[in-house]
Coordinates of C-alpha atoms and ligand atoms in Angstrom, one line a residue:
M1260 CA 16.6 25.4 11.7
K1261 CA 14.7 25.4 8.5
N1262 CA 11.2 24.1 8.2
I1263 CA 10.3 21.8 5.3
L1264 CA 6.8 20.5 4.6
F1265 CA 6.1 17.5 2.3
V1266 CA 2.6 17.3 0.9
A1267 CA 1.6 14.2 -0.9
S1268 CA -1.4 11.9 -1.7
E1269 CA 0.4 8.7 -0.4
G1270 CA 3.3 7.6 1.8
V1271 CA 4.7 4.4 3.3
P1272 CA 3.9 3.0 5.9
F1273 CA 0.4 4.6 5.8
I1274 CA -0.8 4.1 2.4
K1275 CA 0.7 3.0 -0.9
T1276 CA -0.3 2.5 -4.5
G1277 CA 3.1 3.0 -6.1
G1278 CA 6.6 4.3 -6.0
L1279 CA 5.5 7.8 -4.9
A1280 CA 4.7 6.3 -1.6
D1281 CA 8.1 4.8 -1.2
V1282 CA 9.8 8.1 -1.9
V1283 CA 7.5 10.1 0.4
G1284 CA 8.0 7.4 3.1
S1285 CA 11.8 7.2 2.9
L1286 CA 13.2 10.6 1.9
P1287 CA 12.0 12.6 5.0
K1288 CA 13.7 10.1 7.3
C1289 CA 17.0 10.8 5.5
I1290 CA 16.9 14.6 5.7
D1291 CA 19.4 15.9 8.3
K1292 CA 17.3 16.7 11.4
Q1293 CA 20.0 19.0 12.8
Y1294 CA 19.2 21.6 10.1
F1295 CA 15.7 20.8 8.9
D1296 CA 12.5 20.2 10.7
V1297 CA 10.6 18.0 8.1
R1298 CA 7.0 17.2 8.4
V1299 CA 4.6 15.5 6.1
I1300 CA 0.9 16.0 5.3
L1301 CA -1.2 13.1 3.9
P1302 CA -4.9 12.4 3.5
K1303 CA -6.5 10.2 6.1
Y1304 CA -8.0 7.6 3.9
T1305 CA -10.7 5.3 5.3
C1306 CA -8.9 2.4 3.4
M1307 CA -5.8 2.7 5.5
S1308 CA -5.0 -0.4 7.4
Q1309 CA -6.4 -0.6 11.0
E1310 CA -2.9 -1.0 12.3
M1311 CA -1.9 2.4 10.8
K1312 CA -5.2 4.1 11.8
D1313 CA -4.5 3.0 15.3
K1314 CA -1.3 5.0 15.3
L1315 CA -3.2 8.4 14.6
S1316 CA -4.3 10.7 17.3
Y1317 CA -6.9 13.4 16.9
V1318 CA -5.5 17.0 17.1
T1319 CA -8.4 19.2 16.3
H1320 CA -10.8 20.2 13.6
F1321 CA -12.3 23.3 11.9
Y1322 CA -14.5 24.2 9.0
M1323 CA -13.1 25.6 5.7
D1324 CA -14.8 27.3 2.8
F1325 CA -14.5 25.1 -0.2
H1326 CA -16.6 24.8 -3.4
W1327 CA -19.4 26.9 -2.1
K1328 CA -19.6 24.8 1.0
N1329 CA -18.2 24.7 4.6
E1330 CA -16.2 21.6 4.7
Y1331 CA -15.0 19.6 7.7
V1332 CA -11.2 19.6 8.1
G1333 CA -10.0 17.1 10.8
I1334 CA -6.4 17.0 11.8
L1335 CA -4.7 13.8 13.0
Y1336 CA -1.1 13.3 14.0
A1337 CA 1.5 10.5 14.2
E1338 CA 5.2 10.3 14.6
V1339 CA 7.0 7.4 13.0
E1340 CA 10.8 6.9 13.0
G1341 CA 11.4 10.5 13.9
V1342 CA 9.1 12.0 11.2
K1343 CA 6.0 14.0 12.1
Y1344 CA 3.0 13.3 10.1
Y1345 CA -0.3 15.2 9.9
F1346 CA -3.4 13.8 8.3
I1347 CA -6.3 15.6 6.8
D1348 CA -9.6 14.1 7.6
N1349 CA -12.9 14.5 5.6
E1350 CA -14.8 11.3 5.1
M1351 CA -16.8 12.6 2.1
F1352 CA -13.5 12.9 0.1
F1353 CA -11.3 10.2 1.6
N1354 CA -13.6 7.2 1.9
G1355 CA -13.7 4.2 -0.5
F1356 CA -11.7 1.0 -0.9
R1357 CA -8.8 2.7 -2.6
P1358 CA -7.1 6.1 -2.3
Y1359 CA -8.0 7.0 -5.9
S1360 CA -11.2 6.4 -7.9
D1361 CA -11.6 6.5 -11.7
K1362 CA -14.0 9.5 -11.4
A1363 CA -11.7 12.2 -12.7
L1364 CA -13.8 15.1 -11.7
F1365 CA -14.3 13.8 -8.1
E1366 CA -10.4 13.3 -7.9
I1367 CA -9.9 16.9 -8.8
E1368 CA -12.3 18.1 -6.3
K1369 CA -10.8 15.8 -3.7
F1370 CA -7.2 16.9 -4.2
A1371 CA -8.2 20.6 -4.6
F1372 CA -9.8 20.3 -1.2
F1373 CA -6.7 18.5 0.2
S1374 CA -4.3 21.2 -1.2
K1375 CA -6.3 24.0 0.3
A1376 CA -6.7 22.2 3.6
A1377 CA -3.0 21.4 3.8
L1378 CA -2.2 25.1 3.6
S1379 CA -5.1 26.0 5.9
I1380 CA -4.0 23.8 8.8
L1381 CA -0.5 25.2 9.1
P1382 CA -1.3 28.1 11.5
V1383 CA -3.5 25.7 13.4
I1384 CA -0.7 23.2 14.0
D1385 CA 1.7 26.1 14.4
F1386 CA 4.1 25.1 11.8
R1387 CA 5.3 27.6 9.3
P1388 CA 7.3 25.9 6.5
D1389 CA 10.0 27.8 4.8
L1390 CA 9.4 25.6 1.9
I1391 CA 6.7 23.2 0.7
H1392 CA 7.7 20.2 -1.2
C1393 CA 4.8 19.1 -3.4
H1394 CA 4.5 15.8 -5.2
D1395 CA 2.6 15.1 -8.5
W1396 CA -0.6 16.6 -9.7
Q1397 CA -2.5 16.0 -6.6
T1398 CA -0.7 18.8 -4.9
G1399 CA -0.3 21.0 -8.0
L1400 CA -2.6 23.7 -6.6
I1401 CA -0.5 24.3 -3.6
P1402 CA 2.0 26.6 -5.4
V1403 CA -0.9 28.3 -7.1
Y1404 CA -2.8 29.0 -3.8
L1405 CA 0.4 30.0 -2.2
K1406 CA 0.7 32.8 -4.9
E1407 CA -2.9 33.7 -4.9
R1408 CA -4.9 33.9 -1.8
F1409 CA -2.4 32.9 0.9
Q1410 CA 0.2 35.5 0.0
G1411 CA -2.0 38.1 1.5
S1412 CA -1.2 37.1 5.1
D1413 CA 2.0 37.5 6.9
F1414 CA 2.1 33.9 7.8
Y1415 CA 2.2 32.6 4.3
R1416 CA 4.2 35.3 2.6
G1417 CA 7.5 34.2 1.3
I1418 CA 6.9 30.4 1.6
K1419 CA 8.8 28.7 -1.2
S1420 CA 7.6 25.7 -3.1
V1421 CA 9.1 22.8 -5.0
M1422 CA 7.1 20.6 -7.4
T1423 CA 8.5 17.1 -7.9
I1424 CA 7.3 15.2 -10.9
H1425 CA 7.1 11.4 -10.2
N1426 CA 5.0 10.9 -13.3
L1427 CA 4.1 13.4 -15.9
K1428 CA 1.3 11.3 -17.4
F1429 CA -1.1 12.1 -14.6
Q1430 CA -2.1 15.8 -14.6
G1431 CA -5.5 16.3 -13.2
K1432 CA -7.3 17.8 -16.1
W1433 CA -10.9 18.9 -16.4
S1434 CA -13.0 21.7 -18.0
I1435 CA -12.0 25.2 -17.0
K1436 CA -15.5 26.1 -15.9
E1437 CA -15.7 23.3 -13.4
V1438 CA -12.2 23.6 -12.1
Q1439 CA -12.7 27.3 -11.6
D1440 CA -15.9 26.6 -9.7
I1441 CA -14.2 24.1 -7.5
T1442 CA -11.0 26.0 -6.8
G1443 CA -12.5 29.4 -6.5
L1444 CA -9.5 30.8 -8.5
P1445 CA -10.2 33.9 -10.6
S1446 CA -10.4 33.6 -14.4
Y1447 CA -7.0 35.3 -14.6
Y1448 CA -5.4 31.9 -13.8
F1449 CA -7.0 30.0 -16.6
T1450 CA -5.0 31.1 -19.6
P1451 CA -2.4 29.1 -21.6
D1452 CA 0.5 30.6 -19.8
K1453 CA -0.9 29.4 -16.4
L1454 CA -3.4 26.6 -15.7
E1455 CA -4.9 26.1 -19.2
L1456 CA -3.6 23.4 -21.4
F1457 CA -5.4 22.9 -24.8
K1458 CA -8.6 24.3 -23.5
D1459 CA -8.7 22.3 -20.2
A1460 CA -7.7 23.3 -16.7
N1461 CA -4.6 21.4 -15.6
L1462 CA -3.7 21.2 -11.9
L1463 CA -0.2 19.8 -12.5
K1464 CA 0.5 22.6 -14.9
G1465 CA -0.4 25.1 -12.3
G1466 CA 2.2 23.7 -9.9
L1467 CA 4.8 23.6 -12.6
V1468 CA 4.2 27.3 -13.6
Y1469 CA 4.1 28.5 -10.0
A1470 CA 6.6 26.4 -8.1
D1471 CA 9.9 28.1 -7.3
A1472 CA 11.8 25.0 -8.5
I1473 CA 10.8 21.7 -10.4
T1474 CA 12.5 18.4 -9.9
T1475 CA 12.0 15.0 -11.3
V1476 CA 13.2 11.7 -10.2
S1477 CA 16.2 11.0 -12.6
D1478 CA 18.4 13.1 -14.9
T1479 CA 17.4 11.3 -18.0
Y1480 CA 13.7 11.8 -17.3
A1481 CA 14.4 15.5 -16.8
E1482 CA 15.8 15.6 -20.3
E1483 CA 13.2 13.3 -21.8
I1484 CA 10.2 15.4 -20.6
K1485 CA 11.5 18.3 -22.7
T1486 CA 10.8 16.3 -25.8
E1487 CA 7.4 15.7 -27.5
F1488 CA 7.5 11.9 -27.0
Y1489 CA 7.8 12.0 -23.2
G1490 CA 6.5 15.5 -22.6
E1491 CA 2.8 14.6 -22.3
Q1492 CA 2.0 17.9 -24.0
L1493 CA 3.9 19.8 -21.3
D1494 CA 7.3 19.6 -23.1
G1495 CA 7.0 23.3 -24.1
L1496 CA 6.6 24.3 -20.5
M1497 CA 9.4 22.0 -19.5
R1498 CA 11.8 23.6 -22.0
A1499 CA 10.7 27.1 -20.9
R1500 CA 11.4 26.3 -17.3
S1501 CA 14.5 24.2 -17.9
N1502 CA 16.6 26.6 -15.8
S1503 CA 14.4 25.6 -12.8
L1504 CA 14.2 22.0 -13.7
R1505 CA 16.6 19.3 -12.4
G1506 CA 16.7 15.5 -12.0
I1507 CA 17.5 14.0 -8.6
V1508 CA 17.5 10.2 -8.7
N1509 CA 15.5 8.4 -6.1
G1510 CA 17.0 6.1 -3.5
I1511 CA 15.5 3.3 -1.5
D1512 CA 15.3 2.6 2.1
Y1513 CA 18.4 0.5 2.8
E1514 CA 17.0 -0.8 6.1
D1515 CA 13.7 -2.0 4.7
F1516 CA 15.5 -3.5 1.7
N1517 CA 18.4 -5.4 3.0
P1518 CA 18.8 -9.2 2.2
E1519 CA 20.8 -9.6 5.3
T1520 CA 18.1 -8.7 7.7
D1521 CA 14.9 -8.8 5.7
I1522 CA 12.1 -10.3 7.9
H1523 CA 10.1 -11.4 4.9
I1524 CA 12.8 -13.8 3.4
E1525 CA 13.6 -17.2 4.8
Y1526 CA 17.3 -17.3 4.0
K1527 CA 19.3 -14.1 4.6
Y1528 CA 22.4 -13.4 2.5
N1529 CA 24.8 -10.7 1.6
A1530 CA 27.3 -9.6 -1.0
V1531 CA 29.8 -12.2 0.3
N1532 CA 27.7 -15.4 0.5
F1533 CA 24.9 -14.9 -2.1
R1534 CA 26.5 -17.6 -4.3
K1535 CA 25.5 -20.3 -1.9
E1536 CA 22.6 -18.7 0.0
K1537 CA 20.4 -16.8 -2.4
V1538 CA 19.4 -19.9 -4.3
K1539 CA 17.7 -21.3 -1.2
N1540 CA 15.2 -18.5 -1.6
K1541 CA 14.5 -19.5 -5.1
R1542 CA 13.9 -23.1 -3.9
A1543 CA 11.5 -21.9 -1.3
L1544 CA 9.6 -19.7 -3.7
Q1545 CA 9.3 -22.4 -6.3
A1546 CA 7.7 -24.6 -3.6
E1547 CA 5.4 -21.8 -2.4
L1548 CA 4.1 -20.9 -5.8
G1549 CA 3.9 -24.3 -7.4
L1550 CA 6.7 -23.9 -10.0
A1551 CA 9.0 -26.6 -11.2
Q1552 CA 11.6 -27.3 -8.5
D1553 CA 14.9 -26.7 -10.1
D1554 CA 17.8 -24.7 -8.6
K1555 CA 19.4 -24.2 -11.9
M1556 CA 16.4 -22.8 -13.8
M1557 CA 16.7 -19.0 -14.4
M1558 CA 14.0 -17.2 -12.5
I1559 CA 12.8 -13.8 -13.8
G1560 CA 10.8 -11.5 -11.5
I1561 CA 8.3 -8.8 -12.2
V1562 CA 6.8 -6.7 -9.4
S1563 CA 4.8 -3.8 -10.8
R1564 CA 1.7 -1.8 -11.2
L1565 CA 0.2 -3.4 -14.2
T1566 CA -0.2 -0.3 -16.5
D1567 CA 0.9 0.3 -20.0
Q1568 CA 3.7 2.5 -18.8
K1569 CA 5.5 -0.6 -17.7
G1570 CA 5.9 -2.3 -21.2
F1571 CA 3.7 -5.3 -20.7
D1572 CA 2.6 -5.1 -24.3
L1573 CA 6.2 -6.3 -25.3
I1574 CA 6.0 -9.2 -22.9
A1575 CA 2.6 -10.3 -24.1
Y1576 CA 3.9 -10.2 -27.7
V1577 CA 6.8 -12.6 -27.1
M1578 CA 5.6 -14.6 -24.1
D1579 CA 5.1 -17.8 -26.2
E1580 CA 8.6 -17.5 -27.6
L1581 CA 10.1 -16.8 -24.2
C1582 CA 8.4 -19.8 -22.7
Q1583 CA 10.2 -22.1 -25.1
D1584 CA 13.4 -21.2 -23.1
S1585 CA 14.6 -22.5 -19.8
V1586 CA 13.1 -19.7 -17.7
Q1587 CA 10.5 -19.3 -15.0
L1588 CA 8.5 -16.0 -14.6
V1589 CA 7.1 -14.8 -11.3
I1590 CA 4.7 -11.8 -11.5
L1591 CA 3.2 -9.7 -8.7
G1592 CA 0.9 -6.7 -9.0
T1593 CA -2.5 -5.4 -9.9
G1594 CA -3.8 -2.9 -12.4
E1595 CA -5.4 -2.8 -15.8
E1596 CA -7.6 -5.7 -16.4
R1597 CA -6.1 -6.6 -19.8
Y1598 CA -2.7 -7.1 -18.2
E1599 CA -4.0 -9.0 -15.3
N1600 CA -5.9 -11.3 -17.6
M1601 CA -2.9 -11.6 -20.0
F1602 CA -0.7 -12.9 -17.1
R1603 CA -3.4 -15.2 -15.8
H1604 CA -3.8 -16.7 -19.2
F1605 CA -0.1 -17.4 -19.5
D1606 CA 0.0 -18.8 -16.0
W1607 CA -2.7 -21.3 -17.0
K1608 CA -1.0 -22.1 -20.3
Y1609 CA 2.6 -22.6 -18.8
N1610 CA 1.6 -23.6 -15.3
D1611 CA 5.0 -24.8 -14.0
K1612 CA 6.9 -21.9 -15.6
I1613 CA 4.7 -18.9 -14.9
S1614 CA 3.3 -17.8 -11.6
A1615 CA 0.9 -14.8 -11.9
N1616 CA 0.1 -13.3 -8.6
I1617 CA -2.6 -10.7 -9.3
Y1618 CA -2.7 -8.9 -5.9
Y1619 CA -0.2 -6.9 -3.9
S1620 CA 1.8 -8.2 -1.0
D1621 CA 4.9 -6.6 0.6
A1622 CA 6.2 -9.9 1.8
L1623 CA 5.9 -11.6 -1.5
S1624 CA 7.5 -8.8 -3.3
H1625 CA 10.6 -9.2 -1.0
K1626 CA 10.6 -12.9 -1.6
I1627 CA 10.7 -12.3 -5.3
Y1628 CA 13.5 -9.9 -5.1
A1629 CA 15.5 -12.4 -3.1
A1630 CA 14.6 -15.5 -5.1
S1631 CA 14.9 -14.3 -8.7
D1632 CA 18.0 -14.4 -10.8
A1633 CA 16.9 -11.6 -13.0
F1634 CA 14.3 -8.8 -12.9
L1635 CA 12.4 -7.6 -16.0
M1636 CA 11.3 -4.0 -16.5
P1637 CA 10.8 -3.0 -20.2
S1638 CA 9.1 0.2 -19.5
L1639 CA 7.8 2.6 -22.2
F1640 CA 8.7 5.4 -19.9
E1641 CA 10.1 5.3 -16.4
P1642 CA 10.7 8.5 -14.4
C1643 CA 12.9 6.7 -12.0
G1644 CA 11.8 3.1 -11.2
L1645 CA 12.5 1.7 -7.8
S1646 CA 12.2 -2.1 -8.4
Q1647 CA 15.4 -2.2 -10.3
L1648 CA 17.1 -0.5 -7.4
M1649 CA 15.6 -3.1 -5.0
S1650 CA 16.7 -5.9 -7.4
L1651 CA 20.4 -4.6 -7.4
R1652 CA 20.3 -4.6 -3.7
Y1653 CA 19.2 -8.2 -3.7
G1654 CA 21.7 -9.4 -6.2
T1655 CA 19.0 -9.8 -8.8
V1656 CA 20.1 -8.7 -12.3
P1657 CA 17.9 -6.1 -13.9
I1658 CA 16.9 -6.4 -17.5
V1659 CA 15.5 -3.0 -18.5
R1660 CA 14.7 -0.7 -21.4
E1661 CA 17.1 2.4 -21.5
T1662 CA 14.7 5.0 -20.4
G1663 CA 14.4 7.5 -17.6
G1664 CA 15.8 6.3 -14.3
L1665 CA 16.3 2.8 -15.7
K1666 CA 19.0 4.2 -18.0
D1667 CA 20.6 6.1 -15.1
T1668 CA 20.7 3.3 -12.6
V1669 CA 21.4 0.2 -14.6
Q1670 CA 24.8 0.0 -16.3
P1671 CA 24.6 -2.4 -19.2
Y1672 CA 26.9 -5.5 -19.1
N1673 CA 29.9 -5.2 -21.3
E1674 CA 31.6 -8.6 -21.6
Y1675 CA 34.7 -7.2 -23.1
E1676 CA 35.5 -4.8 -20.4
G1677 CA 33.9 -6.8 -17.6
T1678 CA 31.7 -4.0 -16.5
G1679 CA 28.0 -3.5 -15.9
T1680 CA 25.2 -4.3 -13.4
G1681 CA 22.5 -5.5 -15.7
F1682 CA 21.2 -5.8 -19.3
S1683 CA 19.4 -3.2 -21.3
F1684 CA 18.0 -2.4 -24.8
T1685 CA 17.1 0.7 -26.5
N1686 CA 14.0 0.6 -28.6
Y1687 CA 10.5 -0.2 -27.5
N1688 CA 10.4 -3.4 -29.6
A1689 CA 9.4 -6.8 -28.4
H1690 CA 12.2 -8.8 -30.2
E1691 CA 14.8 -6.4 -29.1
M1692 CA 13.7 -7.2 -25.5
L1693 CA 13.5 -10.9 -26.2
N1694 CA 17.1 -10.8 -27.7
T1695 CA 18.4 -9.1 -24.6
I1696 CA 16.7 -11.6 -22.2
R1697 CA 18.3 -14.3 -24.3
Y1698 CA 21.6 -12.8 -24.1
A1699 CA 21.2 -12.7 -20.3
E1700 CA 20.2 -16.4 -20.4
R1701 CA 23.4 -17.2 -22.2
I1702 CA 25.5 -15.5 -19.6
Y1703 CA 23.6 -17.1 -16.8
Y1704 CA 23.8 -20.6 -18.2
D1705 CA 27.1 -20.6 -19.9
K1706 CA 29.2 -18.1 -18.0
K1707 CA 28.1 -18.3 -14.4
R1708 CA 31.3 -16.7 -13.1
E1709 CA 30.7 -13.7 -15.2
W1710 CA 27.0 -13.6 -14.1
N1711 CA 28.1 -13.7 -10.5
K1712 CA 30.4 -10.8 -11.1
I1713 CA 27.5 -8.7 -12.5
V1714 CA 25.7 -9.5 -9.3
D1715 CA 28.8 -8.5 -7.3
R1716 CA 28.9 -5.1 -9.0
G1717 CA 25.1 -4.7 -8.6
M1718 CA 25.2 -5.4 -4.9
A1719 CA 28.2 -3.0 -4.4
A1720 CA 26.3 -0.1 -6.1
D1721 CA 24.9 2.5 -3.6
F1722 CA 21.3 3.5 -4.2
S1723 CA 20.6 4.5 -0.6
W1724 CA 19.3 8.1 0.0
N1725 CA 22.7 9.4 1.0
V1726 CA 23.6 11.1 -2.1
S1727 CA 20.2 12.2 -3.3
A1728 CA 18.9 13.5 0.2
A1729 CA 22.0 15.7 0.2
K1730 CA 21.0 17.1 -3.2
Y1731 CA 17.5 17.9 -2.0
Q1732 CA 19.0 19.6 1.1
E1733 CA 21.3 21.8 -1.1
M1734 CA 18.3 22.8 -3.1
Y1735 CA 16.2 23.6 0.0
D1736 CA 19.1 25.7 1.3
W1737 CA 19.5 27.5 -1.9
L1738 CA 15.8 28.3 -2.4
I1739 CA 15.2 29.4 1.2
G1740 CA 18.4 31.5 1.2
Ligands
LIG57 C1 6.2 6.9 -10.2 C2 7.1 6.6 -11.4 C3 8.3 5.8 -11.0 C4 9.0 6.4 -9.9 C5 8.1 6.7 -8.7 C6 8.7 7.4 -7.5 O1 5.7 5.7 -9.7 O2 6.3 6.0 -12.4 O3 9.2 5.7 -12.1 O4 10.1 5.6 -9.4 O5 7.0 7.5 -9.1 O6 9.3 8.5 -7.9

């Protein structure tokens, strides 16, 4: 039996702000329990739902030296669907209405504390991982600490680490002086071949330098981040470590996302009967959201964090043009105010065509996947993207920009060969996107049988965790030896 520890800043069903939580929530469930004992460490945020907090039980607590103070480290525990979760409690760091704040320095202190505490609780919970699987910048210090202070003791010596990049844009940077003070790391670590990047200390970089292997969430993104455009100033390091870097595409939870059993949708359907049944969900959603009632109208869904990564500038630029067409747009998500207001504005301007829902709801997201004919994701960059996978599963045709995981998971429709599961365009250009949407409209309205075959192929594609979980397992085996 090999012991694997996941450490992450969010995970379904406990706390979620984005796709990271979906992956941390679903991948451990799919790791083979006969060979691996997988456990997960998350922060215990005050903003977790009461329902989830009620599942946690107190294990113990102790005090840990951190940033010149003696900090409380509480440990809580829960088991969900066969996975063992531990939570680190400290109300000073993990309070607030959201998991993350916009105070960069506080975030660094919070996740430096979390990383150190995650390592410190291991002897206490009597779990010695053979490998720690770290996710994004919040856990970047773990490989560093493992090499530095923890290697001195028998318990920690030889523990391997993997760093998975879900998004290279967020790195956890601040001045060297303060990060050194917070982390207690000697100045040896703050040089350009280690944690320093252009004069700042960079926590993700630490993880990328010291992890035994690096993965990211699609093959294409693994290549893209070696280039200047996508590299977020770390492309040099990505090239230097390219032998240790690989892409493993994300899967989605095929039980949570299943149109045949989904508790959130009114009319269940599958790959055989979607032609008749799926549209009933569109009718229901049009009624629920106050859109024009019309079975034939092409409905385009968007479920997303509203950040500039997702390509909303392209949508804003051609929205008036797009709204001259026979389409309806349903949007769900929160994020940057400028995008929230942009969608609110168009909702007001084209009331029966656009429904902007500026909040987050799991239930509504499932209804949108089920009801929409197409799903729009024109991302500027996209490490993997999960919504297009959910769309494919629900027979909703993705329209995407060819970047990162979108390129790897959506096969563009080819009308001559009768292949493809969606529509895609290459350049980050609003009219290229609009032309592609209009091409999709033509197939939808004029060649419905062709459209339905695209749906057939999309629903037949397999983006469950089966294949990718096996790849992680192979990597764990190989690293642990
Ligand atoms: C981040 C990325 C997204 C990816 C997700 C899970 O949210 O932006 O592309 O699917 O992480 O890996």
